[in-house]
mmCIF file with all atom_site columns, C-alpha atoms in Angstrom:
data_model
loop_
_atom_site.group_PDB
_atom_site.id
_atom_site.type_symbol
_atom_site.label_atom_id
_atom_site.label_alt_id
_atom_site.label_comp_id
_atom_site.label_asym_id
_atom_site.label_entity_id
_atom_site.label_seq_id
_atom_site.pdbx_PDB_ins_code
_atom_site.Cartn_x
_atom_site.Cartn_y
_atom_site.Cartn_z
_atom_site.occupancy
_atom_site.B_iso_or_equiv
_atom_site.pdbx_formal_charge
_atom_site.auth_seq_id
_atom_site.auth_comp_id
_atom_site.auth_asym_id
_atom_site.auth_atom_id
_atom_site.pdbx_PDB_model_num
ATOM 1   C CA . MET A 1 1   ? 113.944 79.446  103.532 1.00 0.00 ? 26  MET A CA 1
ATOM 2   C CA . THR A 1 2   ? 115.013 76.981  100.868 1.00 0.00 ? 27  THR A CA 1
ATOM 3   C CA . ILE A 1 3   ? 118.708 76.544  100.056 1.00 0.00 ? 28  ILE A CA 1
ATOM 4   C CA . HIS A 1 4   ? 119.920 74.300  97.247  1.00 0.00 ? 29  HIS A CA 1
ATOM 5   C CA . PRO A 1 5   ? 122.866 74.378  94.833  1.00 0.00 ? 30  PRO A CA 1
ATOM 6   C CA . LYS A 1 6   ? 122.617 75.614  91.283  1.00 0.00 ? 31  LYS A CA 1
ATOM 7   C CA . THR A 1 7   ? 125.206 75.425  88.517  1.00 0.00 ? 32  THR A CA 1
ATOM 8   C CA . GLN A 1 8   ? 125.411 78.061  85.779  1.00 0.00 ? 33  GLN A CA 1
ATOM 9   C CA . GLY A 1 9   ? 128.084 77.021  83.291  1.00 0.00 ? 34  GLY A CA 1
ATOM 10  C CA . GLN A 1 10  ? 131.211 76.531  85.425  1.00 0.00 ? 35  GLN A CA 1
ATOM 11  C CA . ARG A 1 11  ? 129.737 78.361  88.420  1.00 0.00 ? 36  ARG A CA 1
ATOM 12  C CA . THR A 1 12  ? 128.021 76.691  91.388  1.00 0.00 ? 37  THR A CA 1
ATOM 13  C CA . ALA A 1 13  ? 126.072 78.980  93.686  1.00 0.00 ? 38  ALA A CA 1
ATOM 14  C CA . PRO A 1 14  ? 123.397 78.581  96.355  1.00 0.00 ? 39  PRO A CA 1
ATOM 15  C CA . VAL A 1 15  ? 119.831 79.557  95.572  1.00 0.00 ? 40  VAL A CA 1
ATOM 16  C CA . ALA A 1 16  ? 117.818 81.373  98.227  1.00 0.00 ? 41  ALA A CA 1
ATOM 17  C CA . LYS A 1 17  ? 114.144 82.185  98.254  1.00 0.00 ? 42  LYS A CA 1
ATOM 18  C CA . VAL A 1 18  ? 113.216 85.820  98.835  1.00 0.00 ? 43  VAL A CA 1
ATOM 19  C CA . ALA A 1 19  ? 109.476 86.450  99.093  1.00 0.00 ? 44  ALA A CA 1
ATOM 20  C CA . GLY A 1 20  ? 108.955 83.156  97.267  1.00 0.00 ? 45  GLY A CA 1
ATOM 21  C CA . GLU A 1 21  ? 111.291 84.008  94.377  1.00 0.00 ? 46  GLU A CA 1
ATOM 22  C CA . ASP A 1 22  ? 114.458 82.014  93.575  1.00 0.00 ? 47  ASP A CA 1
ATOM 23  C CA . VAL A 1 23  ? 117.620 84.130  93.576  1.00 0.00 ? 48  VAL A CA 1
ATOM 24  C CA . VAL A 1 24  ? 121.116 82.797  92.833  1.00 0.00 ? 49  VAL A CA 1
ATOM 25  C CA . CYS A 1 25  ? 123.847 84.207  95.100  1.00 0.00 ? 50  CYS A CA 1
ATOM 26  C CA . ASP A 1 26  ? 127.061 84.292  93.070  1.00 0.00 ? 51  ASP A CA 1
ATOM 27  C CA . ALA A 1 27  ? 130.527 84.443  94.644  1.00 0.00 ? 52  ALA A CA 1
ATOM 28  C CA . SER A 1 28  ? 131.225 87.648  92.701  1.00 0.00 ? 53  SER A CA 1
ATOM 29  C CA . GLY A 1 29  ? 128.543 89.427  94.747  1.00 0.00 ? 54  GLY A CA 1
ATOM 30  C CA . ALA A 1 30  ? 126.043 89.449  91.875  1.00 0.00 ? 55  ALA A CA 1
ATOM 31  C CA . LEU A 1 31  ? 122.508 88.088  92.135  1.00 0.00 ? 56  LEU A CA 1
ATOM 32  C CA . PHE A 1 32  ? 120.885 86.162  89.265  1.00 0.00 ? 57  PHE A CA 1
ATOM 33  C CA . LEU A 1 33  ? 117.190 85.564  88.637  1.00 0.00 ? 58  LEU A CA 1
ATOM 34  C CA . ALA A 1 34  ? 117.268 82.601  86.293  1.00 0.00 ? 59  ALA A CA 1
ATOM 35  C CA . ARG A 1 35  ? 113.561 82.602  85.420  1.00 0.00 ? 60  ARG A CA 1
ATOM 36  C CA . ASP A 1 36  ? 113.735 86.148  84.071  1.00 0.00 ? 61  ASP A CA 1
ATOM 37  C CA . GLY A 1 37  ? 117.382 86.176  82.960  1.00 0.00 ? 62  GLY A CA 1
ATOM 38  C CA . VAL A 1 38  ? 118.129 89.199  85.158  1.00 0.00 ? 63  VAL A CA 1
ATOM 39  C CA . LEU A 1 39  ? 121.521 89.875  86.757  1.00 0.00 ? 64  LEU A CA 1
ATOM 40  C CA . VAL A 1 40  ? 121.683 92.323  89.679  1.00 0.00 ? 65  VAL A CA 1
ATOM 41  C CA . VAL A 1 41  ? 124.800 94.091  90.965  1.00 0.00 ? 66  VAL A CA 1
ATOM 42  C CA . SER A 1 42  ? 124.980 96.755  93.651  1.00 0.00 ? 67  SER A CA 1
ATOM 43  C CA . ASP A 1 43  ? 127.332 99.544  94.679  1.00 0.00 ? 68  ASP A CA 1
ATOM 44  C CA . LEU A 1 44  ? 129.825 99.397  91.817  1.00 0.00 ? 69  LEU A CA 1
ATOM 45  C CA . HIS A 1 45  ? 131.239 102.797 92.850  1.00 0.00 ? 70  HIS A CA 1
ATOM 46  C CA . PHE A 1 46  ? 132.902 103.335 89.477  1.00 0.00 ? 71  PHE A CA 1
ATOM 47  C CA . GLU A 1 47  ? 135.378 106.261 89.477  1.00 0.00 ? 72  GLU A CA 1
ATOM 48  C CA . LYS A 1 48  ? 135.767 106.325 93.264  1.00 0.00 ? 73  LYS A CA 1
ATOM 49  C CA . ALA A 1 49  ? 139.502 106.995 93.025  1.00 0.00 ? 74  ALA A CA 1
ATOM 50  C CA . SER A 1 50  ? 139.034 109.932 90.637  1.00 0.00 ? 75  SER A CA 1
ATOM 51  C CA . SER A 1 51  ? 136.358 111.337 92.953  1.00 0.00 ? 76  SER A CA 1
ATOM 52  C CA . TYR A 1 52  ? 138.774 111.244 95.894  1.00 0.00 ? 77  TYR A CA 1
ATOM 53  C CA . ALA A 1 53  ? 141.569 112.715 93.769  1.00 0.00 ? 78  ALA A CA 1
ATOM 54  C CA . ARG A 1 54  ? 139.452 115.776 92.997  1.00 0.00 ? 79  ARG A CA 1
ATOM 55  C CA . ARG A 1 55  ? 139.376 116.428 96.756  1.00 0.00 ? 80  ARG A CA 1
ATOM 56  C CA . GLY A 1 56  ? 143.109 115.926 97.208  1.00 0.00 ? 81  GLY A CA 1
ATOM 57  C CA . SER A 1 57  ? 143.028 112.344 98.508  1.00 0.00 ? 82  SER A CA 1
ATOM 58  C CA . PHE A 1 58  ? 144.718 109.721 96.394  1.00 0.00 ? 83  PHE A CA 1
ATOM 59  C CA . LEU A 1 59  ? 143.666 106.087 96.098  1.00 0.00 ? 84  LEU A CA 1
ATOM 60  C CA . PRO A 1 60  ? 145.013 103.417 93.719  1.00 0.00 ? 85  PRO A CA 1
ATOM 61  C CA . PRO A 1 61  ? 143.538 104.471 90.346  1.00 0.00 ? 86  PRO A CA 1
ATOM 62  C CA . TYR A 1 62  ? 142.681 100.972 89.154  1.00 0.00 ? 87  TYR A CA 1
ATOM 63  C CA . GLU A 1 63  ? 139.357 100.297 90.868  1.00 0.00 ? 88  GLU A CA 1
ATOM 64  C CA . THR A 1 64  ? 137.160 101.102 87.856  1.00 0.00 ? 89  THR A CA 1
ATOM 65  C CA . GLY A 1 65  ? 139.089 98.719  85.632  1.00 0.00 ? 90  GLY A CA 1
ATOM 66  C CA . GLU A 1 66  ? 139.051 95.921  88.215  1.00 0.00 ? 91  GLU A CA 1
ATOM 67  C CA . THR A 1 67  ? 135.324 96.324  88.918  1.00 0.00 ? 92  THR A CA 1
ATOM 68  C CA . LEU A 1 68  ? 134.641 96.350  85.192  1.00 0.00 ? 93  LEU A CA 1
ATOM 69  C CA . ARG A 1 69  ? 136.656 93.149  84.668  1.00 0.00 ? 94  ARG A CA 1
ATOM 70  C CA . ARG A 1 70  ? 134.686 91.444  87.435  1.00 0.00 ? 95  ARG A CA 1
ATOM 71  C CA . LEU A 1 71  ? 131.456 92.635  85.828  1.00 0.00 ? 96  LEU A CA 1
ATOM 72  C CA . GLU A 1 72  ? 132.560 91.306  82.449  1.00 0.00 ? 97  GLU A CA 1
ATOM 73  C CA . ARG A 1 73  ? 133.281 87.890  83.984  1.00 0.00 ? 98  ARG A CA 1
ATOM 74  C CA . VAL A 1 74  ? 129.930 87.527  85.682  1.00 0.00 ? 99  VAL A CA 1
ATOM 75  C CA . VAL A 1 75  ? 127.963 88.822  82.684  1.00 0.00 ? 100 VAL A CA 1
ATOM 76  C CA . GLY A 1 76  ? 129.888 86.362  80.510  1.00 0.00 ? 101 GLY A CA 1
ATOM 77  C CA . ALA A 1 77  ? 129.059 83.510  82.887  1.00 0.00 ? 102 ALA A CA 1
ATOM 78  C CA . TYR A 1 78  ? 125.311 84.148  83.141  1.00 0.00 ? 103 TYR A CA 1
ATOM 79  C CA . ARG A 1 79  ? 124.620 85.919  79.817  1.00 0.00 ? 104 ARG A CA 1
ATOM 80  C CA . PRO A 1 80  ? 121.632 87.823  81.226  1.00 0.00 ? 105 PRO A CA 1
ATOM 81  C CA . ALA A 1 81  ? 118.882 89.397  79.155  1.00 0.00 ? 106 ALA A CA 1
ATOM 82  C CA . ALA A 1 82  ? 118.894 92.362  81.535  1.00 0.00 ? 107 ALA A CA 1
ATOM 83  C CA . VAL A 1 83  ? 121.184 93.901  84.147  1.00 0.00 ? 108 VAL A CA 1
ATOM 84  C CA . VAL A 1 84  ? 120.060 95.938  87.146  1.00 0.00 ? 109 VAL A CA 1
ATOM 85  C CA . SER A 1 85  ? 122.720 98.143  88.744  1.00 0.00 ? 110 SER A CA 1
ATOM 86  C CA . LEU A 1 86  ? 121.277 98.738  92.192  1.00 0.00 ? 111 LEU A CA 1
ATOM 87  C CA . GLY A 1 87  ? 122.475 102.255 92.937  1.00 0.00 ? 112 GLY A CA 1
ATOM 88  C CA . ASP A 1 88  ? 125.807 103.931 93.682  1.00 0.00 ? 113 ASP A CA 1
ATOM 89  C CA . SER A 1 89  ? 126.955 102.670 90.303  1.00 0.00 ? 114 SER A CA 1
ATOM 90  C CA . PHE A 1 90  ? 129.233 105.727 90.232  1.00 0.00 ? 115 PHE A CA 1
ATOM 91  C CA . HIS A 1 91  ? 130.846 107.241 93.303  1.00 0.00 ? 116 HIS A CA 1
ATOM 92  C CA . ASP A 1 92  ? 129.400 110.668 92.497  1.00 0.00 ? 117 ASP A CA 1
ATOM 93  C CA . ASP A 1 93  ? 127.116 112.282 89.956  1.00 0.00 ? 118 ASP A CA 1
ATOM 94  C CA . GLY A 1 94  ? 130.047 113.314 87.747  1.00 0.00 ? 119 GLY A CA 1
ATOM 95  C CA . GLY A 1 95  ? 131.620 109.848 87.666  1.00 0.00 ? 120 GLY A CA 1
ATOM 96  C CA . ALA A 1 96  ? 130.098 108.782 84.351  1.00 0.00 ? 121 ALA A CA 1
ATOM 97  C CA . ALA A 1 97  ? 131.411 111.897 82.618  1.00 0.00 ? 122 ALA A CA 1
ATOM 98  C CA . ARG A 1 98  ? 134.903 111.302 84.065  1.00 0.00 ? 123 ARG A CA 1
ATOM 99  C CA . MET A 1 99  ? 135.058 107.637 83.079  1.00 0.00 ? 124 MET A CA 1
ATOM 100 C CA . PRO A 1 100 ? 137.959 107.253 80.612  1.00 0.00 ? 125 PRO A CA 1
ATOM 101 C CA . GLU A 1 101 ? 137.226 105.911 77.149  1.00 0.00 ? 126 GLU A CA 1
ATOM 102 C CA . VAL A 1 102 ? 139.340 102.833 77.885  1.00 0.00 ? 127 VAL A CA 1
ATOM 103 C CA . TYR A 1 103 ? 136.645 101.823 80.416  1.00 0.00 ? 128 TYR A CA 1
ATOM 104 C CA . ARG A 1 104 ? 133.617 103.395 78.757  1.00 0.00 ? 129 ARG A CA 1
ATOM 105 C CA . GLU A 1 105 ? 133.989 101.330 75.590  1.00 0.00 ? 130 GLU A CA 1
ATOM 106 C CA . PRO A 1 106 ? 133.949 97.887  77.298  1.00 0.00 ? 131 PRO A CA 1
ATOM 107 C CA . LEU A 1 107 ? 131.052 99.031  79.498  1.00 0.00 ? 132 LEU A CA 1
ATOM 108 C CA . LEU A 1 108 ? 129.082 99.986  76.405  1.00 0.00 ? 133 LEU A CA 1
ATOM 109 C CA . ASN A 1 109 ? 129.926 96.596  74.903  1.00 0.00 ? 134 ASN A CA 1
ATOM 110 C CA . LEU A 1 110 ? 128.520 94.893  78.015  1.00 0.00 ? 135 LEU A CA 1
ATOM 111 C CA . MET A 1 111 ? 125.333 96.945  77.769  1.00 0.00 ? 136 MET A CA 1
ATOM 112 C CA . SER A 1 112 ? 124.820 96.252  74.073  1.00 0.00 ? 137 SER A CA 1
ATOM 113 C CA . GLY A 1 113 ? 122.027 93.818  73.240  1.00 0.00 ? 138 GLY A CA 1
ATOM 114 C CA . ARG A 1 114 ? 120.462 93.688  76.717  1.00 0.00 ? 139 ARG A CA 1
ATOM 115 C CA . ASP A 1 115 ? 118.232 95.859  78.860  1.00 0.00 ? 140 ASP A CA 1
ATOM 116 C CA . TRP A 1 116 ? 120.120 97.857  81.472  1.00 0.00 ? 141 TRP A CA 1
ATOM 117 C CA . PHE A 1 117 ? 118.630 99.644  84.462  1.00 0.00 ? 142 PHE A CA 1
ATOM 118 C CA . TRP A 1 118 ? 120.478 102.217 86.552  1.00 0.00 ? 143 TRP A CA 1
ATOM 119 C CA . VAL A 1 119 ? 118.765 102.432 89.955  1.00 0.00 ? 144 VAL A CA 1
ATOM 120 C CA . THR A 1 120 ? 119.540 105.827 91.474  1.00 0.00 ? 145 THR A CA 1
ATOM 121 C CA . GLY A 1 121 ? 121.649 105.827 94.639  1.00 0.00 ? 146 GLY A CA 1
ATOM 122 C CA . ASN A 1 122 ? 122.615 108.311 97.313  1.00 0.00 ? 147 ASN A CA 1
ATOM 123 C CA . HIS A 1 123 ? 126.002 108.845 95.616  1.00 0.00 ? 148 HIS A CA 1
ATOM 124 C CA . ASP A 1 124 ? 124.557 109.084 92.086  1.00 0.00 ? 149 ASP A CA 1
ATOM 125 C CA . PRO A 1 125 ? 120.985 110.433 92.207  1.00 0.00 ? 150 PRO A CA 1
ATOM 126 C CA . SER A 1 126 ? 121.091 111.559 88.555  1.00 0.00 ? 151 SER A CA 1
ATOM 127 C CA . PRO A 1 127 ? 121.191 109.385 85.406  1.00 0.00 ? 152 PRO A CA 1
ATOM 128 C CA . PRO A 1 128 ? 124.785 108.579 84.337  1.00 0.00 ? 153 PRO A CA 1
ATOM 129 C CA . ALA A 1 129 ? 125.818 111.149 81.729  1.00 0.00 ? 154 ALA A CA 1
ATOM 130 C CA . GLY A 1 130 ? 126.439 109.863 78.228  1.00 0.00 ? 155 GLY A CA 1
ATOM 131 C CA . LEU A 1 131 ? 125.460 106.251 78.916  1.00 0.00 ? 156 LEU A CA 1
ATOM 132 C CA . PRO A 1 132 ? 122.445 104.334 77.623  1.00 0.00 ? 157 PRO A CA 1
ATOM 133 C CA . GLY A 1 133 ? 120.072 102.384 79.828  1.00 0.00 ? 158 GLY A CA 1
ATOM 134 C CA . GLU A 1 134 ? 117.049 103.434 81.846  1.00 0.00 ? 159 GLU A CA 1
ATOM 135 C CA . SER A 1 135 ? 117.421 105.361 85.102  1.00 0.00 ? 160 SER A CA 1
ATOM 136 C CA . VAL A 1 136 ? 114.827 104.433 87.749  1.00 0.00 ? 161 VAL A CA 1
ATOM 137 C CA . ARG A 1 137 ? 114.317 104.985 91.476  1.00 0.00 ? 162 ARG A CA 1
ATOM 138 C CA . GLU A 1 138 ? 113.128 101.411 91.937  1.00 0.00 ? 163 GLU A CA 1
ATOM 139 C CA . LEU A 1 139 ? 112.128 98.439  89.838  1.00 0.00 ? 164 LEU A CA 1
ATOM 140 C CA . ALA A 1 140 ? 109.479 95.746  90.458  1.00 0.00 ? 165 ALA A CA 1
ATOM 141 C CA . LEU A 1 141 ? 109.765 92.200  89.123  1.00 0.00 ? 166 LEU A CA 1
ATOM 142 C CA . GLY A 1 142 ? 107.409 89.441  90.282  1.00 0.00 ? 167 GLY A CA 1
ATOM 143 C CA . ASN A 1 143 ? 107.288 89.555  94.065  1.00 0.00 ? 168 ASN A CA 1
ATOM 144 C CA . LEU A 1 144 ? 110.508 91.574  94.269  1.00 0.00 ? 169 LEU A CA 1
ATOM 145 C CA . VAL A 1 145 ? 111.200 95.305  94.437  1.00 0.00 ? 170 VAL A CA 1
ATOM 146 C CA . PHE A 1 146 ? 114.730 96.530  93.710  1.00 0.00 ? 171 PHE A CA 1
ATOM 147 C CA . ARG A 1 147 ? 115.869 99.802  95.279  1.00 0.00 ? 172 ARG A CA 1
ATOM 148 C CA . HIS A 1 148 ? 119.135 101.225 96.601  1.00 0.00 ? 173 HIS A CA 1
ATOM 149 C CA . VAL A 1 149 ? 118.427 102.183 100.215 1.00 0.00 ? 174 VAL A CA 1
ATOM 150 C CA . PRO A 1 150 ? 116.553 99.564  102.267 1.00 0.00 ? 175 PRO A CA 1
ATOM 151 C CA . GLU A 1 151 ? 113.127 100.748 103.359 1.00 0.00 ? 176 GLU A CA 1
ATOM 152 C CA . GLY A 1 152 ? 111.768 97.454  104.690 1.00 0.00 ? 177 GLY A CA 1
ATOM 153 C CA . GLY A 1 153 ? 108.879 95.470  103.324 1.00 0.00 ? 178 GLY A CA 1
ATOM 154 C CA . GLU A 1 154 ? 108.489 91.985  101.936 1.00 0.00 ? 179 GLU A CA 1
ATOM 155 C CA . GLY A 1 155 ? 110.240 91.315  98.632  1.00 0.00 ? 180 GLY A CA 1
ATOM 156 C CA . GLU A 1 156 ? 112.723 94.186  98.907  1.00 0.00 ? 181 GLU A CA 1
ATOM 157 C CA . ILE A 1 157 ? 116.202 93.685  97.473  1.00 0.00 ? 182 ILE A CA 1
ATOM 158 C CA . ALA A 1 158 ? 118.466 96.617  98.294  1.00 0.00 ? 183 ALA A CA 1
ATOM 159 C CA . GLY A 1 159 ? 122.109 97.638  98.539  1.00 0.00 ? 184 GLY A CA 1
ATOM 160 C CA . HIS A 1 160 ? 123.694 100.696 100.170 1.00 0.00 ? 185 HIS A CA 1
ATOM 161 C CA . LEU A 1 161 ? 124.791 99.087  103.467 1.00 0.00 ? 186 LEU A CA 1
ATOM 162 C CA . HIS A 1 162 ? 127.626 96.884  102.113 1.00 0.00 ? 187 HIS A CA 1
ATOM 163 C CA . PRO A 1 163 ? 126.837 93.949  104.461 1.00 0.00 ? 188 PRO A CA 1
ATOM 164 C CA . GLY A 1 164 ? 129.631 91.807  105.853 1.00 0.00 ? 189 GLY A CA 1
ATOM 165 C CA . ALA A 1 165 ? 129.628 88.769  108.128 1.00 0.00 ? 190 ALA A CA 1
ATOM 166 C CA . ARG A 1 166 ? 132.078 87.952  110.916 1.00 0.00 ? 191 ARG A CA 1
ATOM 167 C CA . ILE A 1 167 ? 132.547 84.343  111.965 1.00 0.00 ? 192 ILE A CA 1
ATOM 168 C CA . VAL A 1 168 ? 134.784 83.012  114.730 1.00 0.00 ? 193 VAL A CA 1
ATOM 169 C CA . GLN A 1 169 ? 135.876 79.367  114.578 1.00 0.00 ? 194 GLN A CA 1
ATOM 170 C CA . ARG A 1 170 ? 138.620 77.722  116.654 1.00 0.00 ? 195 ARG A CA 1
ATOM 171 C CA . GLY A 1 171 ? 139.711 81.120  117.882 1.00 0.00 ? 196 GLY A CA 1
ATOM 172 C CA . ARG A 1 172 ? 140.116 82.508  114.377 1.00 0.00 ? 197 ARG A CA 1
ATOM 173 C CA . SER A 1 173 ? 138.032 85.435  113.132 1.00 0.00 ? 198 SER A CA 1
ATOM 174 C CA . VAL A 1 174 ? 137.029 85.757  109.475 1.00 0.00 ? 199 VAL A CA 1
ATOM 175 C CA . ARG A 1 175 ? 135.101 88.702  108.012 1.00 0.00 ? 200 ARG A CA 1
ATOM 176 C CA . ARG A 1 176 ? 133.813 88.714  104.446 1.00 0.00 ? 201 ARG A CA 1
ATOM 177 C CA . ALA A 1 177 ? 131.200 90.477  102.356 1.00 0.00 ? 202 ALA A CA 1
ATOM 178 C CA . CYS A 1 178 ? 127.838 88.727  102.236 1.00 0.00 ? 203 CYS A CA 1
ATOM 179 C CA . PHE A 1 179 ? 124.274 88.695  101.009 1.00 0.00 ? 204 PHE A CA 1
ATOM 180 C CA . ALA A 1 180 ? 121.998 89.105  104.055 1.00 0.00 ? 205 ALA A CA 1
ATOM 181 C CA . THR A 1 181 ? 118.424 87.798  104.043 1.00 0.00 ? 206 THR A CA 1
ATOM 182 C CA . ASP A 1 182 ? 115.675 86.478  106.269 1.00 0.00 ? 207 ASP A CA 1
ATOM 183 C CA . GLY A 1 183 ? 113.661 85.047  103.387 1.00 0.00 ? 208 GLY A CA 1
ATOM 184 C CA . LEU A 1 184 ? 111.430 88.121  103.157 1.00 0.00 ? 209 LEU A CA 1
ATOM 185 C CA . ARG A 1 185 ? 114.010 90.675  101.999 1.00 0.00 ? 210 ARG A CA 1
ATOM 186 C CA . MET A 1 186 ? 117.699 90.848  101.084 1.00 0.00 ? 211 MET A CA 1
ATOM 187 C CA . VAL A 1 187 ? 120.541 93.350  101.265 1.00 0.00 ? 212 VAL A CA 1
ATOM 188 C CA . MET A 1 188 ? 123.247 92.761  98.664  1.00 0.00 ? 213 MET A CA 1
ATOM 189 C CA . PRO A 1 189 ? 127.019 93.084  99.086  1.00 0.00 ? 214 PRO A CA 1
ATOM 190 C CA . ALA A 1 190 ? 128.905 95.858  97.347  1.00 0.00 ? 215 ALA A CA 1
ATOM 191 C CA . PHE A 1 191 ? 130.251 94.688  93.978  1.00 0.00 ? 216 PHE A CA 1
ATOM 192 C CA . GLY A 1 192 ? 132.875 97.417  93.584  1.00 0.00 ? 217 GLY A CA 1
ATOM 193 C CA . SER A 1 193 ? 136.508 96.489  94.099  1.00 0.00 ? 218 SER A CA 1
ATOM 194 C CA . LEU A 1 194 ? 137.256 99.470  96.370  1.00 0.00 ? 219 LEU A CA 1
ATOM 195 C CA . THR A 1 195 ? 134.398 99.147  98.862  1.00 0.00 ? 220 THR A CA 1
ATOM 196 C CA . GLY A 1 196 ? 134.348 98.088  102.497 1.00 0.00 ? 221 GLY A CA 1
ATOM 197 C CA . THR A 1 197 ? 131.815 96.149  104.559 1.00 0.00 ? 222 THR A CA 1
ATOM 198 C CA . LEU A 1 198 ? 129.548 96.879  107.512 1.00 0.00 ? 223 LEU A CA 1
ATOM 199 C CA . ASN A 1 199 ? 128.858 94.062  109.959 1.00 0.00 ? 224 ASN A CA 1
ATOM 200 C CA . VAL A 1 200 ? 125.335 92.759  109.332 1.00 0.00 ? 225 VAL A CA 1
ATOM 201 C CA . LEU A 1 201 ? 124.766 92.805  113.110 1.00 0.00 ? 226 LEU A CA 1
ATOM 202 C CA . ASP A 1 202 ? 125.431 96.557  113.237 1.00 0.00 ? 227 ASP A CA 1
ATOM 203 C CA . ARG A 1 203 ? 122.545 98.722  114.374 1.00 0.00 ? 228 ARG A CA 1
ATOM 204 C CA . ALA A 1 204 ? 122.262 100.150 110.850 1.00 0.00 ? 229 ALA A CA 1
ATOM 205 C CA . PHE A 1 205 ? 120.526 96.867  109.946 1.00 0.00 ? 230 PHE A CA 1
ATOM 206 C CA . ALA A 1 206 ? 118.173 96.990  112.955 1.00 0.00 ? 231 ALA A CA 1
ATOM 207 C CA . GLY A 1 207 ? 114.591 96.156  112.028 1.00 0.00 ? 232 GLY A CA 1
ATOM 208 C CA . LEU A 1 208 ? 115.410 94.919  108.543 1.00 0.00 ? 233 LEU A CA 1
ATOM 209 C CA . PHE A 1 209 ? 115.565 91.193  109.306 1.00 0.00 ? 234 PHE A CA 1
ATOM 210 C CA . ARG A 1 210 ? 113.870 88.686  111.552 1.00 0.00 ? 235 ARG A CA 1
ATOM 211 C CA . ARG A 1 211 ? 116.936 87.671  113.532 1.00 0.00 ? 236 ARG A CA 1
ATOM 212 C CA . GLU A 1 212 ? 115.820 84.066  114.014 1.00 0.00 ? 237 GLU A CA 1
ATOM 213 C CA . HIS A 1 213 ? 115.607 83.656  110.205 1.00 0.00 ? 238 HIS A CA 1
ATOM 214 C CA . LEU A 1 214 ? 118.731 85.634  109.256 1.00 0.00 ? 239 LEU A CA 1
ATOM 215 C CA . VAL A 1 215 ? 121.172 83.897  106.908 1.00 0.00 ? 240 VAL A CA 1
ATOM 216 C CA . ALA A 1 216 ? 124.408 85.431  105.612 1.00 0.00 ? 241 ALA A CA 1
ATOM 217 C CA . TYR A 1 217 ? 125.531 84.105  102.244 1.00 0.00 ? 242 TYR A CA 1
ATOM 218 C CA . VAL A 1 218 ? 129.226 84.713  102.761 1.00 0.00 ? 243 VAL A CA 1
ATOM 219 C CA . LEU A 1 219 ? 131.417 85.307  99.703  1.00 0.00 ? 244 LEU A CA 1
ATOM 220 C CA . GLY A 1 220 ? 134.448 83.063  99.404  1.00 0.00 ? 245 GLY A CA 1
ATOM 221 C CA . SER A 1 221 ? 137.037 83.230  96.650  1.00 0.00 ? 246 SER A CA 1
ATOM 222 C CA . ARG A 1 222 ? 135.112 80.698  94.530  1.00 0.00 ? 247 ARG A CA 1
ATOM 223 C CA . GLU A 1 223 ? 132.043 79.679  96.522  1.00 0.00 ? 248 GLU A CA 1
ATOM 224 C CA . VAL A 1 224 ? 129.288 81.150  98.659  1.00 0.00 ? 249 VAL A CA 1
ATOM 225 C CA . TYR A 1 225 ? 128.698 79.781  102.165 1.00 0.00 ? 250 TYR A CA 1
ATOM 226 C CA . PRO A 1 226 ? 125.263 80.086  103.816 1.00 0.00 ? 251 PRO A CA 1
ATOM 227 C CA . ILE A 1 227 ? 125.827 80.828  107.534 1.00 0.00 ? 252 ILE A CA 1
ATOM 228 C CA . ALA A 1 228 ? 122.971 80.963  110.044 1.00 0.00 ? 253 ALA A CA 1
ATOM 229 C CA . GLY A 1 229 ? 122.570 84.285  111.832 1.00 0.00 ? 254 GLY A CA 1
ATOM 230 C CA . SER A 1 230 ? 123.061 82.583  115.216 1.00 0.00 ? 255 SER A CA 1
ATOM 231 C CA . LEU A 1 231 ? 126.680 81.842  114.235 1.00 0.00 ? 256 LEU A CA 1
ATOM 232 C CA . LEU A 1 232 ? 127.549 85.427  113.337 1.00 0.00 ? 257 LEU A CA 1
ATOM 233 C CA . ARG A 1 233 ? 129.523 87.713  115.621 1.00 0.00 ? 258 ARG A CA 1
ATOM 234 C CA . GLY A 1 234 ? 129.499 91.458  115.999 1.00 0.00 ? 259 GLY A CA 1
#
């Protein structure tokens, strides 16, 4: 696996190779394919709070706005020709219809002038109502295949599992969201502001990675830190 720094405007991010393709791991949790001008985000979970509210559970109702602001920042930084939203873009199939106009309008502005692909997820298996873009189950680009739920196979980039890494140094434990890869495939962190993480050493990831080649690209507040799998803790 090759790791080297790359600067995009004011952003510096490590570049990993997945199935021979260069992918930029941004601290926002987005992935950028510079050669093709494609930005990938996963598990936005727009309208999660409104979904919970319909069932009588109340969460802070600001997650859609915060996720959208983060998306605006990273799109503004990379200015991609295309965006791939890698499934669970909305927390349920009715989320797009519930999205208030105050959020829908800036989302439409972000989509304007670029290709946009909605990969179907387990939370949102139907195309988002009233929004442009192409809805697909998976998308192939070069040596890579983008899908929501990991199925295994070389070149796969997936989401769904919300990977996180736990590191213990000098008796102090730190757990953060991460990109997880062994150089053959990658699972992306959740981009949404109201999403948790699952330890990348959890059995849900069993069989996805060659453990001796596992690297977690851990998200810091401004940088991404590549950490060898041997240093991770369950």
